PDB file of C-alpha atoms in Angstrom:
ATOM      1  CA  UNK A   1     275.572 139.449  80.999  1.00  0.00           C
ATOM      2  CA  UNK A   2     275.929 139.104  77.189  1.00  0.00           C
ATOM      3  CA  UNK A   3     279.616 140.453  75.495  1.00  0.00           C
ATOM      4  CA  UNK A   4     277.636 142.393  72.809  1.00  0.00           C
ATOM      5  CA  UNK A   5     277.122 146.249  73.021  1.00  0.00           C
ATOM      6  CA  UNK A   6     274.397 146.852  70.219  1.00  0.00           C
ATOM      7  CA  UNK A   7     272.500 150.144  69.596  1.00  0.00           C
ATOM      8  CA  UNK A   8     269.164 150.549  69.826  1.00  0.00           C
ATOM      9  CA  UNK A   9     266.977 153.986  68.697  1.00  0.00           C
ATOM     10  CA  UNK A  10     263.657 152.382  69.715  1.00  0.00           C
ATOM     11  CA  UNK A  11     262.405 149.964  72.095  1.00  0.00           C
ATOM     12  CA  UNK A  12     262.113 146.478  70.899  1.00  0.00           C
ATOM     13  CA  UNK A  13     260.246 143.936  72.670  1.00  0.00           C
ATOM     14  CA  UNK A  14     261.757 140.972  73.939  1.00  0.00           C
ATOM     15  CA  UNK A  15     262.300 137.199  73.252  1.00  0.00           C
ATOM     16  CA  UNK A  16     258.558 135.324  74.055  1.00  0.00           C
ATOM     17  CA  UNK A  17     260.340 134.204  77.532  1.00  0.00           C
ATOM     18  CA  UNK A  18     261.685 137.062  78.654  1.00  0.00           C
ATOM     19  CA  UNK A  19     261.173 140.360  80.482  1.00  0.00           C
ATOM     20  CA  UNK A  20     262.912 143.524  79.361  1.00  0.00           C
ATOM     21  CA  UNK A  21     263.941 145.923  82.104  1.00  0.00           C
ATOM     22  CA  UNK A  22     264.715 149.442  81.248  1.00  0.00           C
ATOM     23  CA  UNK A  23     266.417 151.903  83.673  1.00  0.00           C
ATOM     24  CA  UNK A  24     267.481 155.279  83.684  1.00  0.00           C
ATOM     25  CA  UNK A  25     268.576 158.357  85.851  1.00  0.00           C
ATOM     26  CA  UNK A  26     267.596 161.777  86.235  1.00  0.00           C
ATOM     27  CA  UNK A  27     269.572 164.241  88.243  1.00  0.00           C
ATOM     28  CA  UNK A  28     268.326 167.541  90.094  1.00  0.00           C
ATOM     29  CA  UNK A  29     272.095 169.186  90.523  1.00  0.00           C
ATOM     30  CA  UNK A  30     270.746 172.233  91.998  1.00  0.00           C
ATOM     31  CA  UNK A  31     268.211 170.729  94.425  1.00  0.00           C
ATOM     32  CA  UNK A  32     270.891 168.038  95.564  1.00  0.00           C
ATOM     33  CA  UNK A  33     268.547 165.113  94.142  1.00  0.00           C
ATOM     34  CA  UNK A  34     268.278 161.962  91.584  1.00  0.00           C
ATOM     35  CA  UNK A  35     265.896 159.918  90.401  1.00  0.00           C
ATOM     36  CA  UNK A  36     265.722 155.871  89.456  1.00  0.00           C
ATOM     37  CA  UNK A  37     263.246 155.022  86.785  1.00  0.00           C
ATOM     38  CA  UNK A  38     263.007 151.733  85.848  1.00  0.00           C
ATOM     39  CA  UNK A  39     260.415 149.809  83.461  1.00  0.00           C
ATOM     40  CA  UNK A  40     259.375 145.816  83.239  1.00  0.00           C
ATOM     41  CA  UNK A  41     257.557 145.196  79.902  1.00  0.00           C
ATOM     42  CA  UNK A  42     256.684 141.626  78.384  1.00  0.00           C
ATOM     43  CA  UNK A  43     257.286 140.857  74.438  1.00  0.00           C
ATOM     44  CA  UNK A  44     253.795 142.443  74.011  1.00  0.00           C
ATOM     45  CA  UNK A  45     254.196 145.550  75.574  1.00  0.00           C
ATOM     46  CA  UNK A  46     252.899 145.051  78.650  1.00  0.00           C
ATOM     47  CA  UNK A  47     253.917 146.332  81.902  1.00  0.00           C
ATOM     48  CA  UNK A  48     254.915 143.743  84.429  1.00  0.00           C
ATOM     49  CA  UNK A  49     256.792 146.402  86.836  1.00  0.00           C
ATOM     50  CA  UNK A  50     257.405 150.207  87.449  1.00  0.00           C
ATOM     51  CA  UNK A  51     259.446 151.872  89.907  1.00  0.00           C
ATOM     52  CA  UNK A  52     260.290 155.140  90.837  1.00  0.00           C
ATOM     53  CA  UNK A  53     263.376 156.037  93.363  1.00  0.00           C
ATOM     54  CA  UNK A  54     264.530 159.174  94.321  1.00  0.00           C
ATOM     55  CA  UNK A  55     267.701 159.765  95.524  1.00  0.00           C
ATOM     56  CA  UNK A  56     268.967 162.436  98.128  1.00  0.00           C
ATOM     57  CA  UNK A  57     272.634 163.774  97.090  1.00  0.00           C
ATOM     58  CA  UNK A  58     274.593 164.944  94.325  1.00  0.00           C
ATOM     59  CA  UNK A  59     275.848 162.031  92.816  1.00  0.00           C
ATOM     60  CA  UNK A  60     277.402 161.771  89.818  1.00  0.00           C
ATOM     61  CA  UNK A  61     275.540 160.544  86.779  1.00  0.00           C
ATOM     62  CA  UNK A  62     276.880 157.570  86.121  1.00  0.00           C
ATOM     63  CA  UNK A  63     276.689 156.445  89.673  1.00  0.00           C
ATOM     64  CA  UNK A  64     273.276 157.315  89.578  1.00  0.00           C
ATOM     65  CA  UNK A  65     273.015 154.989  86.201  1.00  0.00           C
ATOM     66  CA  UNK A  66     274.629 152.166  88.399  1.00  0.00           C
ATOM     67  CA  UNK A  67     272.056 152.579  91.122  1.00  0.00           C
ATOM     68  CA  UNK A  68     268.908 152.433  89.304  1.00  0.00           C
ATOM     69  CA  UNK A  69     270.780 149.039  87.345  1.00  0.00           C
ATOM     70  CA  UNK A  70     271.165 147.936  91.239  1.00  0.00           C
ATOM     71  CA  UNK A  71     267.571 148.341  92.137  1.00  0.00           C
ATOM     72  CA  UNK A  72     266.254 146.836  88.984  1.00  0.00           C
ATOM     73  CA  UNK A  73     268.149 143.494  88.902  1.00  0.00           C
ATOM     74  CA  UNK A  74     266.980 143.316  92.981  1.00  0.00           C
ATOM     75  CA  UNK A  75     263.664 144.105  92.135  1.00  0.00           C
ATOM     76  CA  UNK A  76     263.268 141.379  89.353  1.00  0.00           C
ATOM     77  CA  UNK A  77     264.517 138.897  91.308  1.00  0.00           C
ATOM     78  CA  UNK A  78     262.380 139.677  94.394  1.00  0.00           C
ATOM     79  CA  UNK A  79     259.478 139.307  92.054  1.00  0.00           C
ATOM     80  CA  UNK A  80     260.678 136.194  89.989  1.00  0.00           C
ATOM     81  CA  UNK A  81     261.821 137.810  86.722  1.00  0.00           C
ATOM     82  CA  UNK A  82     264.284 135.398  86.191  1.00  0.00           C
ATOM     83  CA  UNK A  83     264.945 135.812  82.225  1.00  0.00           C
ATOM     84  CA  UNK A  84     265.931 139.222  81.194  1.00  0.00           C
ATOM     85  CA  UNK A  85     266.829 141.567  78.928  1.00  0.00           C
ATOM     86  CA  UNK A  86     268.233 144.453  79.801  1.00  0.00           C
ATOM     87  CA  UNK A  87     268.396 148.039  78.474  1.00  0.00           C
ATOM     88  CA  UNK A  88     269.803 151.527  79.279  1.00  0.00           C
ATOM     89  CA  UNK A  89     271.442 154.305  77.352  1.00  0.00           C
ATOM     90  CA  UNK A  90     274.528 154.378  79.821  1.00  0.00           C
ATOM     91  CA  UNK A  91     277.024 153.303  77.794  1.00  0.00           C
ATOM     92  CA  UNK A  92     279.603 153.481  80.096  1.00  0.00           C
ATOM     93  CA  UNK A  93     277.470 151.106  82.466  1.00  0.00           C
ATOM     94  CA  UNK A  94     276.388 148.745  79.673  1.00  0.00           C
ATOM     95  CA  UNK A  95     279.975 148.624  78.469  1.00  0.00           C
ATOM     96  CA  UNK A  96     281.224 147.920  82.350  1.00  0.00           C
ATOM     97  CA  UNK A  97     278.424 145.169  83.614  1.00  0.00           C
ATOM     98  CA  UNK A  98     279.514 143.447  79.880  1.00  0.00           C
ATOM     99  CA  UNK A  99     283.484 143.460  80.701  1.00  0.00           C
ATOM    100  CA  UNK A 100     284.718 141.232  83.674  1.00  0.00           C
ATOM    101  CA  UNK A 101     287.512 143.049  84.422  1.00  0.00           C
ATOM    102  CA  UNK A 102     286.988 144.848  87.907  1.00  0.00           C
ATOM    103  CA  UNK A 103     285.486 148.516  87.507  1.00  0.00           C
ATOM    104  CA  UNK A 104     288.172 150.548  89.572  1.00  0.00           C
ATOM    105  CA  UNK A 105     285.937 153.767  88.929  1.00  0.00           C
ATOM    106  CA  UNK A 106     284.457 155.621  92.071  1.00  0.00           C
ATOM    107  CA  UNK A 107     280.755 153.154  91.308  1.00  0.00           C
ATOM    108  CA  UNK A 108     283.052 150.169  90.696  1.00  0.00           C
ATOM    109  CA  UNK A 109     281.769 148.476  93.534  1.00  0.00           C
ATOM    110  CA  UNK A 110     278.045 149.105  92.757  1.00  0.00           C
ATOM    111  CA  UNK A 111     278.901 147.429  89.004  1.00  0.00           C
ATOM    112  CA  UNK A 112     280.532 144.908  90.682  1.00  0.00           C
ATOM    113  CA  UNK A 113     277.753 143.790  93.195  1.00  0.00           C
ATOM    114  CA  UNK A 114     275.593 144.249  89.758  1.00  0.00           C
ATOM    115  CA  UNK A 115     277.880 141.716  88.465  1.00  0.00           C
ATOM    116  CA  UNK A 116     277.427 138.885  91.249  1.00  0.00           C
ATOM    117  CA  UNK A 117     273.492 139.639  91.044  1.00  0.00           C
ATOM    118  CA  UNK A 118     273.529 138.853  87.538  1.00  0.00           C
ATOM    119  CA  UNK A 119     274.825 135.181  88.432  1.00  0.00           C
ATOM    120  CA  UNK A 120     271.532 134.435  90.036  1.00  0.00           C
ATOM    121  CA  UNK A 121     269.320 134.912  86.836  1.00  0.00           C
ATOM    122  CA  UNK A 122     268.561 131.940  84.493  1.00  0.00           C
ATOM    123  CA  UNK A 123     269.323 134.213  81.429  1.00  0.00           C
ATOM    124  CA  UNK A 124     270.327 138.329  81.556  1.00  0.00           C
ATOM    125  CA  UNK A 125     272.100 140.262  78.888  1.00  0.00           C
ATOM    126  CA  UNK A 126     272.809 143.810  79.055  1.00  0.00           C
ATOM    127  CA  UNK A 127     272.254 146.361  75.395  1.00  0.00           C
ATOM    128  CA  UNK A 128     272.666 149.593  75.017  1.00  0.00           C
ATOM    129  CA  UNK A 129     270.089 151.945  73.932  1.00  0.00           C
ATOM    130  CA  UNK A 130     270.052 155.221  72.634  1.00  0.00           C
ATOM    131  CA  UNK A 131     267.552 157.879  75.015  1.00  0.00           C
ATOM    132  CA  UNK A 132     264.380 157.357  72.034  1.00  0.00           C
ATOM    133  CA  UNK A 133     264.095 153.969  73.449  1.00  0.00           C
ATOM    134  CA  UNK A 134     264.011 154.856  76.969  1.00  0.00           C
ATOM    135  CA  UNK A 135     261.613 156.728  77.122  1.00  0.00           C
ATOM    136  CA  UNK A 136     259.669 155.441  80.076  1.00  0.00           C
ATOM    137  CA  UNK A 137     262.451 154.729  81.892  1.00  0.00           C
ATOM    138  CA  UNK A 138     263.244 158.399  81.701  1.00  0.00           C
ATOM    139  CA  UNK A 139     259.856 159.684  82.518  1.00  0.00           C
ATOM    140  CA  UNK A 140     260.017 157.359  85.901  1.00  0.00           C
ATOM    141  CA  UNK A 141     263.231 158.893  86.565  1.00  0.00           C
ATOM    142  CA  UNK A 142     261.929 162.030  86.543  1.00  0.00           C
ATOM    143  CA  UNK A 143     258.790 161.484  88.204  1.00  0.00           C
ATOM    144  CA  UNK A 144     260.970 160.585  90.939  1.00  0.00           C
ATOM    145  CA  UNK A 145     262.469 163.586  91.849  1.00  0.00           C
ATOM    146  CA  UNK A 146     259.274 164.951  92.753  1.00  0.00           C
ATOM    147  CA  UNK A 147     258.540 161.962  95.602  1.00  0.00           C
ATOM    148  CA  UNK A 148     260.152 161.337  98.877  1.00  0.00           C
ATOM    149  CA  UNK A 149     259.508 157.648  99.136  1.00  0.00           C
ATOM    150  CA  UNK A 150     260.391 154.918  96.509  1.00  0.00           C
ATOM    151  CA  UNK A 151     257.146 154.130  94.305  1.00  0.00           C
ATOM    152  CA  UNK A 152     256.870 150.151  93.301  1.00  0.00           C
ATOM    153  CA  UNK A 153     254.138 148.700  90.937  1.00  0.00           C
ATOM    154  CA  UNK A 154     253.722 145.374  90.129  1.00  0.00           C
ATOM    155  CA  UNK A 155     251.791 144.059  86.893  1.00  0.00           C
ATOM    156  CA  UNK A 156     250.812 147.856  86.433  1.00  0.00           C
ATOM    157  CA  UNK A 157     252.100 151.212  86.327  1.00  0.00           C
ATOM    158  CA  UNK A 158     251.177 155.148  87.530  1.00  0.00           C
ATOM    159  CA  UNK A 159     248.372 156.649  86.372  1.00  0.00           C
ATOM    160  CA  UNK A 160     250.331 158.922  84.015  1.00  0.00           C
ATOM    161  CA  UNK A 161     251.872 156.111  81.961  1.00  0.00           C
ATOM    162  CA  UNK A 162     248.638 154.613  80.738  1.00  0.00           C
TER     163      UNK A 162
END
């Protein structure tokens, strides 16, 4: 991924030939559960991908950060999104996926595999953002702790985002 760590406060689209990916956690201490919410947009706006994936277990936040990176990068490759941008407001995972020293931390090895699956994208840098530009990456996130099974849109979104 790219070295630099800049800050965002809003969502900015991205370069003509790219797809920006967004991802984000929620966590449901108390109820033992976590959601993955990540977001594909185009430099207009547009969504190209949702997905929703909850998450049984008290994990810790970070790790849960890591995950929903995990699923993202898998999911735009499965579909073809080869040029990316991406975003979160994990600064600790943005900071980690940008450094190739090994991550010796207890999701070290999910960073890491994030690392290898970065190789097999034509173009990917990692920013962070602050939460006011993650908005629907949150909102996924937290829709997700209310399903059992993973929720995956192509070209479109839920209802509720629209």
């Amino acid at each position: 991924m790219g070295r630099k760590v800049r800050s965002l406060m809003l969502w900015q689209p991205p370069s003509v030939d790219c797809i920006k990916m967004n991802f984000d956690r929620a966590c449901d201490m108390k109820n033992s559960f976590s959601g993955l919410g990540v977001v594909f947009q185009d430099c207009r706006g547009e969504l190209k991908g949702t997905m929703a994936v909850p998450q049984v277990g008290n994990l810790p936040p970070r790790s849960v950060e890591a995950l929903a990176l995990l699923h993202g990068l898998r999911f735009a490759l499965h579909v073809g999104f080869l040029n990316l941008e991406v975003e979160g407001d994990a600064l600790s995972v943005i900071s980690s996926i940008n450094n190739s020293l090994d991550d010796l931390s207890l999701e070290g090895h999910i960073l890491d595999e994030v690392k290898l699956l970065v190789q097999s994208f034509s173009f990917c840098s990692g920013h962070f953002v602050k939460r006011e530009g993650n908005g629907i990456a949150h909102r996924l996130a937290k829709e997700a702790l209310k399903i059992s099974q993973p929720f995956l849109c192509l070209e479109s979104g839920p209802e509720w985002l629209h």
